[in-house]
Coordinates of C-alpha atoms in Angstrom, one line a residue:
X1 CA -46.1 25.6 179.1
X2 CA -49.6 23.8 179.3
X3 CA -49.1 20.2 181.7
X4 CA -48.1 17.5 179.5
X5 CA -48.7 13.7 180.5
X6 CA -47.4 10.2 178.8
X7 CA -50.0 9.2 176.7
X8 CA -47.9 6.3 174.9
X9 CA -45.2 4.7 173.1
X10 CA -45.4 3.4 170.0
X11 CA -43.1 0.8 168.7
X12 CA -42.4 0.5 165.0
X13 CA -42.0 -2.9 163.3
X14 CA -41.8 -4.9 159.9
X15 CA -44.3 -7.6 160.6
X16 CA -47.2 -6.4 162.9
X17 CA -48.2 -10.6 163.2
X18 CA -44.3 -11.0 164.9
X19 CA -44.3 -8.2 166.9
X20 CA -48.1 -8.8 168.3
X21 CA -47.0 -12.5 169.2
X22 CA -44.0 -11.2 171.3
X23 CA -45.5 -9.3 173.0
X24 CA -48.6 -11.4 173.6
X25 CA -46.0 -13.8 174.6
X26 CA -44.8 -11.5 177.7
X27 CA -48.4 -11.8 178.7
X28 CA -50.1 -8.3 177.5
X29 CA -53.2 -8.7 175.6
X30 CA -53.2 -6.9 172.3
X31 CA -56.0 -5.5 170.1
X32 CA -56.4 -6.6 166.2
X33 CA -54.6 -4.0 164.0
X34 CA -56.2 -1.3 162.4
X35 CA -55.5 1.3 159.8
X36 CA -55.1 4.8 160.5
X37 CA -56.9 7.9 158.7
X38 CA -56.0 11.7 159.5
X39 CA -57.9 14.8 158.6
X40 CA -55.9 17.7 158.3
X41 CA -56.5 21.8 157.6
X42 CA -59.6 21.8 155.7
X43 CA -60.0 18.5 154.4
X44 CA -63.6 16.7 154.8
X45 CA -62.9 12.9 153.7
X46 CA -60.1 11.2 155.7
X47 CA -57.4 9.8 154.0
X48 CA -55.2 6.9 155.0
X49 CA -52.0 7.3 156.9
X50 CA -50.2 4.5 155.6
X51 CA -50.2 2.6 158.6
X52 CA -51.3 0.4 160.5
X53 CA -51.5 -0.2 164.8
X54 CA -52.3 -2.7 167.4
X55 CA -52.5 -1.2 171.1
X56 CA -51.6 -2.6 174.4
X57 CA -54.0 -0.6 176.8
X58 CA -54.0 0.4 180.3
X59 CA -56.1 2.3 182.1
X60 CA -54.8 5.9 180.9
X61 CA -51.5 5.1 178.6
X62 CA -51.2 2.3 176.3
X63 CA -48.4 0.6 174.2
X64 CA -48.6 1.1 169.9
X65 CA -47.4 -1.7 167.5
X66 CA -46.9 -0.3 164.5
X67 CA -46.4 -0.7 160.5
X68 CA -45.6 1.4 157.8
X69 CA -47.9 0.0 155.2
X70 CA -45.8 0.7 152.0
X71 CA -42.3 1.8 151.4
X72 CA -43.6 5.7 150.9
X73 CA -40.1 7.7 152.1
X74 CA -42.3 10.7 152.6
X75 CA -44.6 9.5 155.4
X76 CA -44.4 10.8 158.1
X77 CA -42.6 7.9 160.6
X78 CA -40.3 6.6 157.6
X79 CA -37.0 9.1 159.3
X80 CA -37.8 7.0 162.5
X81 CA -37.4 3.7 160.7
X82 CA -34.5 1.4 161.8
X83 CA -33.2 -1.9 160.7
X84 CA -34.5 -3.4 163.8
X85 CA -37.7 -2.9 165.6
X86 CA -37.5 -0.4 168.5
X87 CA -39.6 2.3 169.8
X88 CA -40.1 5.5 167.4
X89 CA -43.0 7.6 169.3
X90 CA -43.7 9.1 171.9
X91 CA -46.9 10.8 172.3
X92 CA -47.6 13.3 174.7
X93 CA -51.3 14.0 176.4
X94 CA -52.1 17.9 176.3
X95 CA -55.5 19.6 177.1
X96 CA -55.4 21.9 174.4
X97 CA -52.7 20.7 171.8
X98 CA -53.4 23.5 169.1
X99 CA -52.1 26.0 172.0
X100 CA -49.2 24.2 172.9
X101 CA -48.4 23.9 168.7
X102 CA -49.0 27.9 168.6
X103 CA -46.7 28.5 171.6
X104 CA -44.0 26.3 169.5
X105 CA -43.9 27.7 166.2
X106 CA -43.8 31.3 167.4
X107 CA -40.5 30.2 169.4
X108 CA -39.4 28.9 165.9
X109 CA -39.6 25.1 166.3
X110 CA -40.2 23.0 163.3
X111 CA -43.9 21.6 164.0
X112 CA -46.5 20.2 162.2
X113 CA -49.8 21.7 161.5
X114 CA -52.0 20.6 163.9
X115 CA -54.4 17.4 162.1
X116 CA -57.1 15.0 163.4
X117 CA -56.3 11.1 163.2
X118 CA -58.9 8.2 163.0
X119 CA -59.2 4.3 163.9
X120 CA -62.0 2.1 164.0
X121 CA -62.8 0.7 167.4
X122 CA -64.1 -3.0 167.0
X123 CA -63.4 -4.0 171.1
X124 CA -65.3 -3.9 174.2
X125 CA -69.0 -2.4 174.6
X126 CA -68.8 0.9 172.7
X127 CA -67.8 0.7 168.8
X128 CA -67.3 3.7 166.6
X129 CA -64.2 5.8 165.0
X130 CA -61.6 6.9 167.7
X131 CA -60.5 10.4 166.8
X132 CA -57.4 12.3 168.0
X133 CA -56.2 15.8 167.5
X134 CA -52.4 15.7 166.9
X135 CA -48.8 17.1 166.0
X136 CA -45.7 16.6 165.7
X137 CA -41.9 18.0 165.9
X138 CA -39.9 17.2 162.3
X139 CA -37.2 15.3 162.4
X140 CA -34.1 17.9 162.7
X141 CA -35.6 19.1 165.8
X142 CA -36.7 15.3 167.7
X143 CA -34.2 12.7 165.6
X144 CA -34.5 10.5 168.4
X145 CA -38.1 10.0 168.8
X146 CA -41.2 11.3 166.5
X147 CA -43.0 13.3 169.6
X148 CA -46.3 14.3 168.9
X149 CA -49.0 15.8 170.9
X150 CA -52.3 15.0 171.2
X151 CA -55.8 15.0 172.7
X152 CA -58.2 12.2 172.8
X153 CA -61.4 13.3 171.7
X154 CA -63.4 9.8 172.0
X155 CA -61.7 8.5 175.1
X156 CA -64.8 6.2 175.8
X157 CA -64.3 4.4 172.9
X158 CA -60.0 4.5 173.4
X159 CA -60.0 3.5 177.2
X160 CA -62.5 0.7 177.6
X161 CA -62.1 -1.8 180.7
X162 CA -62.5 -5.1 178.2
X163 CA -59.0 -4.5 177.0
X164 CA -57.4 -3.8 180.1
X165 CA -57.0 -7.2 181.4
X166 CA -53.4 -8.7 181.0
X167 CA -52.3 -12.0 181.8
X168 CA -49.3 -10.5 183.4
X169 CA -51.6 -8.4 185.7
X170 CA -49.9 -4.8 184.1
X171 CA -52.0 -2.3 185.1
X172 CA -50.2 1.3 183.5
X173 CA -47.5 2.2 181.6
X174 CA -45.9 4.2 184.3
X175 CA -42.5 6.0 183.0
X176 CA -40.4 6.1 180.3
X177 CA -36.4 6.6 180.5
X178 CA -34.5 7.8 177.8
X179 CA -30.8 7.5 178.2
X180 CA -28.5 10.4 176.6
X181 CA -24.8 10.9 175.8
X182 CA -24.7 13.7 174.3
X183 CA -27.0 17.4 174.4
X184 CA -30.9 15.8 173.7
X185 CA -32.6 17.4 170.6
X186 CA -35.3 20.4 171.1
X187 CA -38.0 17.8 170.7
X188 CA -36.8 15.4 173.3
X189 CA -35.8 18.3 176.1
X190 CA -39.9 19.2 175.7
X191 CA -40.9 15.9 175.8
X192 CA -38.6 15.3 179.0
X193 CA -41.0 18.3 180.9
X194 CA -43.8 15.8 180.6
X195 CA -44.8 14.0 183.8
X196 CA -43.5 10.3 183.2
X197 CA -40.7 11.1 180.9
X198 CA -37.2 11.0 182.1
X199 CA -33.9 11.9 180.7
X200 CA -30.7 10.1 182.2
X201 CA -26.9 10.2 181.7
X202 CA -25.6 6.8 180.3
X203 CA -24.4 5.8 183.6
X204 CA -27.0 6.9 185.4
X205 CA -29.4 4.2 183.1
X206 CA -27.6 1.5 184.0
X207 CA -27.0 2.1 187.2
X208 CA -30.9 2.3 187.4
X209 CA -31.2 -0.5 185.3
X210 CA -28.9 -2.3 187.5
X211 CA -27.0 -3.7 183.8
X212 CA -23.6 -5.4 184.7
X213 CA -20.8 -5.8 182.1
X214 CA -23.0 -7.9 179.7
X215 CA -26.3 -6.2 179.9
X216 CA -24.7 -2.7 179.5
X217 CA -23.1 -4.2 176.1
X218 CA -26.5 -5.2 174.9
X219 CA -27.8 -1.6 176.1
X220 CA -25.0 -0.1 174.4
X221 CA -25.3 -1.6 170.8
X222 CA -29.2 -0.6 171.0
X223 CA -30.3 2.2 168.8
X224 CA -33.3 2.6 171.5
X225 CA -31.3 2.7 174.5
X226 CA -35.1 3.5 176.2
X227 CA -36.3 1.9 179.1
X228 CA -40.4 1.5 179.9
X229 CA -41.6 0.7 183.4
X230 CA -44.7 -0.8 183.5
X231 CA -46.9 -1.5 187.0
X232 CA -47.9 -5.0 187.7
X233 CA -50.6 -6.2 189.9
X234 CA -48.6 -8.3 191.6
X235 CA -44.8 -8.8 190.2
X236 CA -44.4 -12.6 191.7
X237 CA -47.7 -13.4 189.4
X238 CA -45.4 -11.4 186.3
X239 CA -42.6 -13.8 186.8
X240 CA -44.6 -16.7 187.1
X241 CA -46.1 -15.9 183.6
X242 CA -43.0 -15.1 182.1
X243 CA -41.7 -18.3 183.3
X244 CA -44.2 -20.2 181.5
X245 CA -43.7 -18.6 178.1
X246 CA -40.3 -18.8 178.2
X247 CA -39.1 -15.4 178.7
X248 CA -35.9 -14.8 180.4
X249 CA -36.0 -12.0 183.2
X250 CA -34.0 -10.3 186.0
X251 CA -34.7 -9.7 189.6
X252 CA -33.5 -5.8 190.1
X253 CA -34.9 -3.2 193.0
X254 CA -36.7 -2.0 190.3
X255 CA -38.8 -5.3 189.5
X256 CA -38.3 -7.4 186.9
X257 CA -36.1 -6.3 183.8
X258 CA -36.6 -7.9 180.5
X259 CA -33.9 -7.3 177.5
X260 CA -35.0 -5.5 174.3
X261 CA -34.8 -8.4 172.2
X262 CA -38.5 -9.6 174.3
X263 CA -39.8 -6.2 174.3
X264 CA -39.7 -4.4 170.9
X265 CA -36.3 -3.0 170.9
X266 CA -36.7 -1.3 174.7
X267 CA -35.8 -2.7 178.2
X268 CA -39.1 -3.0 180.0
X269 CA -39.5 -3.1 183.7
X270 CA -42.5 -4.9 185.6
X271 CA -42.9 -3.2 189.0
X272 CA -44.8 -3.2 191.6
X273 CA -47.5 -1.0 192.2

């Protein structure tokens, strides 16, 4: 199997204006949504994806906010849709994601055809259409997550320094944790082989977590039950900022744990880098 890396998570919500001002509000800066296009096959003119994203970025990963733009039951993220807003992707990095798709269907996994996606990129020096080559596992085979896999083919224009900057000093989304009962799905066993993807036993998240009897009962009625663990410049300067905004947070050996209700449906850890 070809390395995979986190690349990001995308979170999927009903109001792209709420969910960029919570999470604005924990101190990340967030680009101006955009709508999506995809080529796929031999098709020449893009067409729309029905959907539309603000980013969080780092340095290498990023964070997706994301909106359905109609009620469509056939696109693509609709099976991921939930009452409440939570995380629904999780994109992989590949070198060569056509192989990896190859290597897939012939073990009989339900994939996507391989397509290309496009965004306009209206921040920092460098301006011009973002393009990504991309698949994903179908919903029998992933129900927890859509994972996709992808490859960045205009990273100059994706990864640019003037978006980088967070008032909470976050430097990279680090890891993500994805707590499981039961067996995990096909999709979410491959996605767990990815460096910065981990797989634990319910007890084992909130023992990591550090959740006593009242947090675990939040965890517990989540449909998430994800945790992201993102490194802070400096995690003192974090707290201090969340302070200011209002955000309620907890001290843990990890760094400093924020409920879902702040953070789009996930626990989110700052930590030290």
């Amino acid at each position: 199997m070809p390395a995979l890396q986190l690349d990001h998570i995308g979170f999927l919500t009903a109001s792209l204006e709420h969910s960029i001002a919570a999470w604005r509000r924990l101190g990340f800066s967030v680009t101006s949504p955009r709508v999506l296009w995809q080529t796929a096959g031999a098709e020449t003119v893009p067409r729309s994806l029905g959907q539309s994203s603000a980013h969080v970025m780092f340095n290498r990963t990023y964070l997706e906010i994301t909106a359905i733009n109609d009620a469509d039951p056939a696109h693509h993220l609709a099976p991921w849709r939930r009452a409440v807003e939570a995380p629904a992707i999780l994109a992989l990095a590949a070198a060569e994601p056509l192989t990896v798709q190859q290597g897939l269907r012939a073990a009989g996994h339900a994939v996507s055809a391989p397509g290309v996606a496009l965004r306009q990129i209206e921040y920092g020096a460098h301006r011009g259409e973002a393009r990504f080559e991309w698949f994903m596992w179908q919903r029998h085979e992933s129900p927890e997550w859509l994972v996709c896999v992808l490859r960045h083919l205009t990273p100059e224009l994706v990864f640019q320094s003037a978006v980088q900057e967070h008032a909470n000093g976050a430097l990279e989304l680090s890891e993500v944790y994805q707590s499981v009962g039961a067996a995990p799905s096909a999709g979410l066993r491959f996605a767990s082989a990815a460096d910065g993807v981990r797989l634990l036993s319910e007890g084992e998240f909130d023992e990591w977590l550090e959740l006593d009897r009242s947090a675990a009962a939040v965890h517990a009625a989540s449909t998430a039950r994800v945790a992201l663990r993102v490194v802070v410049r400096d995690v003192a300067a974090a707290g201090v900022c969340l302070q200011s905004a209002g955000v309620d947070w907890a001290q843990t050996a990890q760094g400093l744990r924020i409920a879902p209700e702040d953070a789009g449906g996930a626990w989110l850890l700052l930590s030290a880098a």
